[in-house]
Short mmCIF file of C-alpha atoms and ligand atoms in Angstrom, two decimals:
data_model
loop_
_atom_site.label_atom_id
_atom_site.label_comp_id
_atom_site.label_asym_id
_atom_site.label_seq_id
_atom_site.Cartn_x
_atom_site.Cartn_y
_atom_site.Cartn_z
CA UNK N 11 -0.15 -0.10 0.10
CA UNK N 12 2.83 2.30 0.89
CA UNK N 13 4.18 2.30 -2.77
CA UNK N 14 1.04 2.94 -4.24
CA UNK N 15 0.86 6.06 -6.37
CA UNK N 16 -0.95 8.40 -4.37
CA UNK N 17 -2.45 11.96 -6.22
CA UNK N 18 -4.41 14.64 -4.50
CA UNK N 19 -6.44 17.27 -5.96
CA UNK N 20 -6.50 20.44 -3.57
CA UNK N 21 -3.47 21.18 -1.31
CA UNK N 22 -5.76 22.32 1.34
CA UNK N 23 -6.09 21.58 5.27
CA UNK N 24 -7.47 18.08 4.91
CA UNK N 25 -4.85 17.05 2.10
CA UNK N 26 -1.73 18.57 4.02
CA UNK N 27 -3.14 16.71 7.11
CA UNK N 28 -3.39 13.36 5.40
CA UNK N 29 0.07 13.68 3.55
CA UNK N 30 1.67 14.22 7.07
CA UNK N 31 0.04 11.42 8.27
CA UNK N 32 0.96 9.15 5.63
CA UNK N 33 4.48 10.13 5.66
CA UNK N 34 4.74 9.54 9.54
CA UNK N 35 3.39 6.42 8.73
CA UNK N 36 6.04 5.49 6.41
CA UNK N 37 4.67 6.26 2.97
CA UNK N 38 7.15 6.97 0.37
CA UNK N 39 7.00 10.90 -0.61
CA UNK N 40 8.09 9.86 -3.94
CA UNK N 41 4.76 8.30 -4.60
CA UNK N 42 2.70 11.64 -3.88
CA UNK N 43 1.49 13.78 -5.88
CA UNK N 44 -0.55 17.04 -5.30
CA UNK N 45 -2.20 19.78 -7.34
CA UNK N 46 -3.45 23.38 -6.51
CA UNK N 47 -4.02 26.30 -8.43
CA UNK N 48 -1.63 28.09 -5.89
CA UNK N 49 1.87 27.63 -6.65
CA UNK N 50 2.76 28.84 -3.19
CA UNK N 51 1.08 26.27 -1.45
CA UNK N 52 2.44 23.77 -3.56
CA UNK N 53 6.05 25.25 -3.29
CA UNK N 54 5.73 24.95 0.59
CA UNK N 55 4.16 21.27 0.75
CA UNK N 56 7.11 20.38 -1.59
CA UNK N 57 9.82 21.72 0.39
CA UNK N 58 8.09 20.26 4.03
CA UNK N 59 7.02 16.86 2.70
CA UNK N 60 9.36 16.06 -0.57
CA UNK N 61 6.42 15.04 -2.57
CA UNK N 62 5.62 15.93 -6.42
CA UNK N 63 3.43 18.90 -7.03
CA UNK N 64 1.79 20.25 -10.40
CA UNK N 65 -0.95 23.33 -10.88
CA UNK N 66 -2.36 20.48 -13.53
CA UNK N 67 -5.06 18.39 -12.16
CA UNK N 68 -4.61 15.99 -15.40
CA UNK N 69 -0.92 15.56 -14.42
CA UNK N 70 -1.86 14.22 -11.11
CA UNK N 71 -4.38 11.87 -12.20
CA UNK N 72 -1.89 10.35 -14.63
CA UNK N 73 0.15 9.80 -11.73
CA UNK N 74 -2.48 8.38 -9.51
CA UNK N 75 -3.30 4.54 -8.83
CA UNK N 76 -5.52 6.44 -5.81
CA UNK N 77 -6.77 9.76 -6.19
CA UNK N 78 -8.02 11.72 -3.49
CA UNK N 79 -10.34 14.44 -4.24
CA UNK N 80 -9.74 17.17 -1.34
CA UNK N 81 -11.46 20.27 -2.80
CA UNK N 82 -14.54 22.12 -1.53
CA UNK N 83 -17.86 20.69 -2.25
CA UNK N 84 -18.81 23.78 -4.23
CA UNK N 85 -15.96 23.29 -6.81
CA UNK N 86 -16.26 19.43 -6.90
CA UNK N 87 -18.42 19.16 -10.31
CA UNK N 88 -16.34 21.68 -12.30
CA UNK N 89 -13.20 19.61 -11.03
CA UNK N 90 -14.75 16.36 -11.63
CA UNK N 91 -16.00 16.90 -15.01
CA UNK N 92 -12.74 18.63 -16.16
CA UNK N 93 -10.59 15.40 -15.11
CA UNK N 94 -13.26 13.10 -16.17
CA UNK N 95 -11.39 11.72 -19.52
CA UNK N 96 -8.08 11.52 -17.75
CA UNK N 97 -9.67 9.52 -15.34
CA UNK N 98 -11.75 7.25 -17.36
CA UNK N 99 -8.34 6.20 -19.19
CA UNK N 100 -6.30 5.85 -15.87
CA UNK N 101 -9.31 4.37 -13.72
CA UNK N 102 -7.38 5.26 -10.37
CA UNK N 103 -9.50 4.74 -7.13
CA UNK N 104 -11.33 7.75 -6.13
CA UNK N 105 -11.46 8.75 -2.75
CA UNK N 106 -13.74 11.94 -1.90
CA UNK N 107 -13.37 13.96 1.28
CA UNK N 108 -16.22 16.49 0.15
CA UNK N 109 -19.04 16.85 2.42
CA UNK N 110 -22.41 16.35 1.03
CA UNK N 111 -21.76 14.97 -2.51
CA UNK N 112 -22.95 11.46 -3.29
CA UNK N 113 -20.67 8.49 -4.80
CA UNK N 114 -23.37 8.43 -7.53
CA UNK N 115 -22.95 12.35 -8.33
CA UNK N 116 -19.16 11.95 -8.16
CA UNK N 117 -19.01 8.71 -10.43
CA UNK N 118 -21.51 10.70 -12.89
CA UNK N 119 -19.28 13.74 -13.33
CA UNK N 120 -16.11 11.55 -13.83
CA UNK N 121 -17.57 9.89 -16.67
CA UNK N 122 -19.23 6.57 -14.75
CA UNK N 123 -17.94 3.08 -14.07
CA UNK N 124 -15.44 4.55 -11.21
CA UNK N 125 -14.52 2.91 -8.20
CA UNK N 126 -15.40 5.34 -5.35
CA UNK N 127 -15.26 5.97 -1.63
CA UNK N 128 -16.85 8.57 0.14
CA UNK N 129 -15.57 9.85 3.31
CA UNK N 130 -16.64 12.42 6.04
CA UNK N 131 -13.36 13.28 8.12
CA UNK N 132 -13.22 16.38 10.89
CA UNK N 133 -10.73 18.81 11.68
CA UNK N 134 -9.27 16.97 14.70
CA UNK N 135 -7.28 15.06 11.65
CA UNK N 136 -5.30 18.19 11.75
CA UNK N 137 -3.91 17.05 14.96
CA UNK N 138 -3.79 13.22 14.26
CA UNK N 139 -7.14 12.90 16.19
CA UNK N 140 -9.70 12.58 13.52
CA UNK N 141 -12.98 10.57 13.41
CA UNK N 142 -13.44 9.41 9.75
CA UNK N 143 -16.54 7.30 8.33
CA UNK N 144 -16.24 5.68 5.14
CA UNK N 145 -18.69 4.29 2.71
CA UNK N 146 -17.94 2.41 -0.75
CA UNK N 147 -19.93 2.33 -3.99
CA UNK N 148 -20.20 -1.30 -5.34
CA UNK N 149 -17.39 -1.48 -7.19
CA UNK N 150 -15.08 -1.36 -4.28
CA UNK N 151 -12.78 -4.60 -3.70
CA UNK N 152 -11.59 -5.57 -0.26
CA UNK N 153 -7.97 -4.34 -1.26
CA UNK N 154 -9.07 -0.87 -2.20
CA UNK N 155 -11.51 -0.68 1.03
CA UNK N 156 -8.08 -1.49 3.40
CA UNK N 157 -6.34 1.29 0.87
CA UNK N 158 -8.70 3.80 1.70
CA UNK N 159 -9.18 3.02 5.26
CA UNK N 160 -5.04 3.24 5.95
CA UNK N 161 -5.17 6.44 4.27
CA UNK N 162 -7.65 7.88 6.50
CA UNK N 163 -6.09 5.82 9.59
CA UNK N 164 -2.95 7.82 9.14
CA UNK N 165 -4.83 11.03 10.86
CA UNK N 166 -7.06 9.15 13.25
CA UNK N 167 -9.92 6.77 13.64
CA UNK N 168 -11.52 5.49 10.32
CA UNK N 169 -15.05 3.28 10.71
CA UNK N 170 -16.91 2.09 7.86
CA UNK N 171 -20.68 2.47 7.61
CA UNK N 172 -23.11 0.05 5.44
CA UNK N 173 -25.18 2.62 4.18
CA UNK N 174 -24.36 5.78 2.25
CA UNK N 175 -26.88 7.89 3.60
CA UNK N 176 -25.62 6.95 7.04
CA UNK N 177 -23.03 9.55 6.20
CA UNK N 178 -25.61 12.55 6.95
CA UNK N 179 -26.30 11.72 10.42
CA UNK N 180 -22.34 10.95 10.77
CA UNK N 181 -21.78 14.58 9.42
CA UNK N 182 -24.15 15.69 12.58
CA UNK N 183 -21.91 13.53 14.82
CA UNK N 184 -18.43 13.60 14.21
CA UNK N 185 -18.46 16.20 11.26
CA UNK N 186 -19.84 18.97 13.20
CA UNK N 187 -19.50 17.47 16.72
CA UNK N 188 -15.82 19.19 17.27
CA UNK N 189 -17.87 22.47 17.14
CA UNK N 190 -20.13 21.26 19.88
CA UNK N 191 -17.49 20.51 22.13
CA UNK N 192 -15.78 23.56 21.51
CA UNK N 193 -19.05 25.42 22.36
CA UNK N 194 -19.52 23.73 25.55
CA UNK N 195 -15.91 24.63 26.35
CA UNK N 196 -16.53 28.08 25.39
CA UNK N 197 -19.59 28.26 27.72
CA UNK N 198 -17.76 26.45 30.71
CA UNK N 199 -14.84 28.88 30.49
CA UNK N 200 -17.42 31.81 30.75
CA UNK N 201 -19.23 30.13 33.39
CA UNK N 202 -15.78 29.79 35.34
CA UNK N 203 -15.12 33.37 34.90
CA UNK N 204 -18.62 34.56 36.08
CA UNK N 205 -17.74 32.22 39.17
CA UNK N 206 -14.24 34.22 39.98
CA UNK N 207 -11.61 32.72 38.15
CA UNK N 208 -9.05 34.34 35.92
CA UNK N 209 -9.37 34.07 32.17
CA UNK N 210 -6.32 31.99 31.78
CA UNK N 211 -6.63 29.61 34.61
CA UNK N 212 -10.51 28.90 32.95
CA UNK N 213 -9.36 28.26 29.72
CA UNK N 214 -6.43 25.70 30.75
CA UNK N 215 -8.47 23.90 33.30
CA UNK N 216 -11.39 23.59 30.72
CA UNK N 217 -9.11 22.35 28.25
CA UNK N 218 -7.52 19.41 30.33
CA UNK N 219 -10.92 18.76 31.95
CA UNK N 220 -11.91 17.92 28.23
CA UNK N 221 -9.02 16.28 27.35
CA UNK N 222 -9.16 14.27 30.47
CA UNK N 223 -12.74 13.31 30.17
CA UNK N 224 -12.09 12.34 26.59
CA UNK N 225 -9.13 9.85 27.35
CA UNK N 226 -10.83 8.30 30.34
CA UNK N 227 -13.95 7.59 27.88
CA UNK N 228 -11.62 5.92 25.37
CA UNK N 229 -9.30 3.94 27.52
CA UNK N 230 -12.07 2.88 29.94
CA UNK N 231 -14.19 -0.03 29.59
CA UNK N 232 -17.07 1.73 30.91
CA UNK N 233 -19.67 3.66 29.07
CA UNK N 234 -19.85 7.70 29.73
CA UNK N 235 -23.10 6.93 31.57
CA UNK N 236 -21.30 4.81 34.01
CA UNK N 237 -18.06 7.13 34.22
CA UNK N 238 -20.45 9.89 34.92
CA UNK N 239 -22.43 8.14 37.79
CA UNK N 240 -19.07 7.34 39.23
CA UNK N 241 -18.16 10.87 39.67
CA UNK N 242 -21.58 12.09 41.24
CA UNK N 243 -21.60 11.20 44.71
CA UNK N 244 -24.95 11.29 46.32
CA UNK N 245 -25.69 14.67 47.52
CA UNK N 246 -22.29 16.26 46.19
CA UNK N 247 -21.64 18.89 43.94
CA UNK N 248 -21.39 17.29 40.65
CA UNK N 249 -24.92 16.04 41.21
CA UNK N 250 -26.25 19.47 41.70
CA UNK N 251 -24.98 20.33 38.44
CA UNK N 252 -25.99 17.30 36.38
CA UNK N 253 -29.71 17.94 37.53
CA UNK N 254 -29.24 21.68 36.32
CA UNK N 255 -28.46 20.22 33.10
CA UNK N 256 -31.04 17.53 33.01
CA UNK N 257 -33.74 20.07 34.13
CA UNK N 258 -32.50 22.23 31.35
CA UNK N 259 -33.62 19.38 29.07
CA UNK N 260 -29.72 19.18 27.72
CA UNK N 261 -30.32 15.65 25.78
CA UNK N 262 -33.30 17.13 24.15
CA UNK N 263 -31.42 20.05 22.99
CA UNK N 264 -28.43 17.87 21.78
CA UNK N 265 -30.95 15.83 19.70
CA UNK N 266 -32.63 18.82 18.31
CA UNK N 267 -29.03 20.23 17.22
CA UNK N 268 -28.14 17.24 15.67
CA UNK N 269 -31.31 16.44 13.68
CA UNK N 270 -30.79 20.21 12.38
CA UNK N 271 -27.19 19.56 11.22
CA UNK N 272 -28.73 16.28 9.49
CA UNK N 273 -31.08 18.06 7.86
CA UNK N 274 -28.77 20.58 6.34
CA UNK N 275 -26.51 17.82 5.35
CA UNK N 276 -29.25 16.31 3.25
CA UNK N 277 -30.28 19.75 1.78
CA UNK N 278 -26.70 20.45 0.79
CA UNK N 279 -26.41 17.06 -0.73
CA UNK N 280 -29.33 18.02 -3.18
CA UNK N 281 -27.94 21.56 -3.73
CA UNK N 282 -24.73 20.39 -4.74
CA UNK N 283 -25.20 16.78 -6.30
CA UNK N 284 -27.18 17.83 -9.17
CA UNK N 285 -25.99 18.13 -12.96
N1 NAP C 312 -11.67 20.57 6.95
C1 NAP C 312 -12.45 19.69 7.52
O1 NAP C 312 -12.32 19.44 8.81
C2 NAP C 312 -13.12 18.77 6.63
C3 NAP C 312 -14.15 17.99 7.59
C4 NAP C 312 -14.82 17.27 6.42
C5 NAP C 312 -14.69 17.16 5.27
N2 NAP C 312 -13.92 17.99 4.77
C6 NAP C 312 -13.88 18.04 3.07
O2 NAP C 312 -12.55 18.04 2.55
C7 NAP C 312 -12.30 18.60 1.60
C8 NAP C 312 -11.25 19.88 1.80
O3 NAP C 312 -11.51 20.68 2.91
P1 NAP C 312 -10.44 21.42 3.14
O4 NAP C 312 -10.65 21.95 4.64
O5 NAP C 312 -9.05 20.81 2.95
O6 NAP C 312 -10.47 22.56 2.20
P2 NAP C 312 -9.37 23.74 1.79
O7 NAP C 312 -8.34 23.98 2.75
O8 NAP C 312 -9.98 25.06 1.17
O9 NAP C 312 -8.44 23.13 0.53
C9 NAP C 312 -9.43 22.80 -0.69
C10 NAP C 312 -7.84 23.15 -1.53
O10 NAP C 312 -8.26 23.06 -3.06
C11 NAP C 312 -8.24 23.92 -3.84
N3 NAP C 312 -8.71 24.20 -5.21
C12 NAP C 312 -9.73 25.13 -5.50
N4 NAP C 312 -10.04 24.75 -6.88
C13 NAP C 312 -9.15 23.61 -7.22
C14 NAP C 312 -9.01 23.02 -8.46
N5 NAP C 312 -9.83 23.43 -9.40
N6 NAP C 312 -7.98 22.23 -8.54
C15 NAP C 312 -7.54 21.89 -7.61
N7 NAP C 312 -7.11 22.32 -6.46
C16 NAP C 312 -8.33 23.33 -6.22
C17 NAP C 312 -8.20 25.10 -2.88
O11 NAP C 312 -7.40 26.69 -3.36
P3 NAP C 312 -7.92 27.89 -3.12
O12 NAP C 312 -7.88 28.02 -1.65
O13 NAP C 312 -6.91 28.60 -3.65
O14 NAP C 312 -9.30 27.86 -3.67
C18 NAP C 312 -7.68 24.72 -1.51
O15 NAP C 312 -6.20 24.99 -1.44
C19 NAP C 312 -13.92 19.62 1.33
O16 NAP C 312 -14.59 18.88 0.47
C20 NAP C 312 -14.47 19.15 2.71
O17 NAP C 312 -15.95 19.24 2.59
C21 NAP C 312 -12.96 19.07 5.53
#
């Protein structure tokens, strides 16, 4: 897998995070190609990683057995239609990172009959703690599945979903999820300051508490509900705080927020996935 010719179209945040992750995993930089309209961005990636670059998307396709489409969803149709003749000739495995663009739309824009894996990554991929869900179309072989998974696993967790439509729920969970935790951290920081703590102390303790809770939840065999019960002694301080959250309908609010995110994901798919 580490010797497969791998191309990226779009040299933005996601592409550079994946390239950094792959190289840290021992991928051969000689096998990686990336394109972008901005020469400066390409020069910086070439000097940082020792990979090949080009401003010509067709040159990337020519040099790829696996092609990662890492442009914004809004330009995906235009980019795909432009490279379609070269893709039809070279037939690389297509991995799309674009939120809200269906496998069928990508395949159609690329001329049809392609092997397509669609991913929903998230921003913590930038610090190798990403959470990505993947789904592949019917053409995908077991080998291609493991190739796609290895690429996304280089920046964190990668899990497969059985049906493509589940990616809208994934968008509402892990795609948008980092922002929910940031909001909660923001609210905790503000509350801590109102309770009299200096801003720097409030920030540091909020951050470390979030990290500690996440790590404990990941490393423990217990469910989050069980871990919460363990730190909630009857008649204690945490019990009072949890009761205030429950009285404020926190769970209903989370459901409403995630439903809204999922609905918006579906709407964007309809808007972006047309001809
Ligand atoms: N970042 C995330 O956390 C995240 C999460 C989930 C999904 N995704 C998906 O990942 C994809 C990439 O996101 P990103 O955050 O990496 O975006 P980004 O930083 O904006 O990167 C996209 C890159 O593509 C370049 N580009 C634009 N038109 C191009 C063309 N015709 N040919 C080649 N390159 C072109 C852009 O250049 P210019 O800047 O000059 O336009 C930019 O450098 C998106 O589809 C997004 O939906 C990202």
